[in-house]
Short mmCIF file of C-alpha atoms in Angstrom, two decimals:
data_model
loop_
_atom_site.label_atom_id
_atom_site.label_comp_id
_atom_site.label_asym_id
_atom_site.label_seq_id
_atom_site.Cartn_x
_atom_site.Cartn_y
_atom_site.Cartn_z
CA MET O 1 -81.03 99.02 178.08
CA ALA O 2 -81.52 102.04 175.89
CA ASN O 3 -78.89 104.75 175.79
CA GLU O 4 -81.53 107.46 175.63
CA PHE O 5 -82.83 109.73 178.36
CA GLU O 6 -86.52 110.38 178.66
CA CYS O 7 -88.19 112.86 180.93
CA PRO O 8 -91.63 114.42 181.17
CA GLU O 9 -91.92 117.43 178.89
CA ASP O 10 -92.71 119.79 181.77
CA SER O 11 -89.55 118.82 183.71
CA CYS O 12 -86.96 119.13 180.90
CA THR O 13 -85.37 122.49 180.30
CA SER O 14 -82.45 123.64 178.22
CA THR O 15 -80.67 126.98 178.25
CA ASN O 16 -78.10 128.34 175.83
CA TRP O 17 -76.29 131.62 176.53
CA GLU O 18 -75.57 132.90 173.04
CA ASN O 19 -75.39 136.58 174.04
CA ASP O 20 -73.01 136.20 176.99
CA GLU O 21 -69.52 137.60 176.33
CA THR O 22 -67.34 135.00 178.10
CA ALA O 23 -65.76 132.24 176.04
CA ALA O 24 -66.91 129.50 178.40
CA SER O 25 -70.51 130.64 178.44
CA ARG O 26 -70.63 130.97 174.63
CA GLN O 27 -70.11 127.22 174.49
CA SER O 28 -72.22 126.36 177.55
CA LYS O 29 -75.48 124.57 177.51
CA ILE O 30 -77.30 123.42 180.61
CA SER O 31 -80.00 120.79 180.43
CA ASP O 32 -82.21 119.79 183.32
CA PHE O 33 -83.74 116.35 182.95
CA GLY O 34 -85.39 116.38 186.35
CA SER O 35 -84.67 113.91 189.13
CA LEU O 36 -83.21 110.47 188.49
CA GLU O 37 -85.08 107.69 190.28
CA HIS O 38 -82.08 105.31 190.35
CA PRO O 39 -78.89 107.39 189.92
CA GLU O 40 -76.58 104.45 190.73
CA ASP O 41 -78.08 102.41 187.88
CA ARG O 42 -77.91 105.38 185.48
CA THR O 43 -74.24 105.89 186.35
CA VAL O 44 -73.45 102.29 185.36
CA GLN O 45 -75.50 102.62 182.15
CA LEU O 46 -73.61 105.78 181.15
CA MET O 47 -70.22 104.24 181.93
CA LEU O 48 -71.01 101.33 179.60
CA ILE O 49 -71.65 103.57 176.57
CA THR O 50 -68.76 103.15 174.13
CA GLY O 51 -66.97 106.46 173.66
CA ALA O 52 -68.61 108.21 176.60
CA GLN O 53 -65.99 110.35 178.33
CA ASP O 54 -67.76 111.42 181.51
CA HIS O 55 -71.28 111.62 182.85
CA ARG O 56 -71.00 114.22 185.62
CA LEU O 57 -73.23 112.24 187.97
CA PHE O 58 -71.65 112.43 191.39
CA VAL O 59 -73.36 109.45 193.00
CA LYS O 60 -72.40 109.00 196.66
CA THR O 61 -69.42 111.35 196.30
CA VAL O 62 -70.89 114.71 197.33
CA ASP O 63 -71.97 115.67 200.86
CA GLU O 64 -72.50 119.38 200.25
CA LEU O 65 -73.34 121.45 197.20
CA TYR O 66 -72.97 125.21 196.80
CA ILE O 67 -74.92 126.87 193.99
CA GLY O 68 -74.31 130.48 193.00
CA THR O 69 -77.52 132.38 192.28
CA ASP O 70 -78.44 136.00 191.58
CA ASP O 71 -79.45 136.27 195.25
CA GLY O 72 -76.31 134.75 196.75
CA VAL O 73 -75.18 131.20 197.45
CA GLU O 74 -77.55 128.31 198.03
CA GLN O 75 -76.21 125.41 200.11
CA GLN O 76 -77.58 121.87 199.95
CA GLN O 77 -76.48 119.02 202.20
CA PHE O 78 -77.03 115.35 201.42
#
């Protein structure tokens, strides 16, 4: 198993907020690798990487998700 992530070029995005004034956002980077076909398998793969601290994949632990947007709050239920 490779420890690399691959995604189609058109579905991968990365954003870096260098001009934002808050300390947290100056160090923030968000990457979107698209959907994971087998998130349970990917979770195990990430946990097996030596030195990996956390993967932030919440497999089977989240029932609702609230996302703040410029237009308000978006709610997703699973």
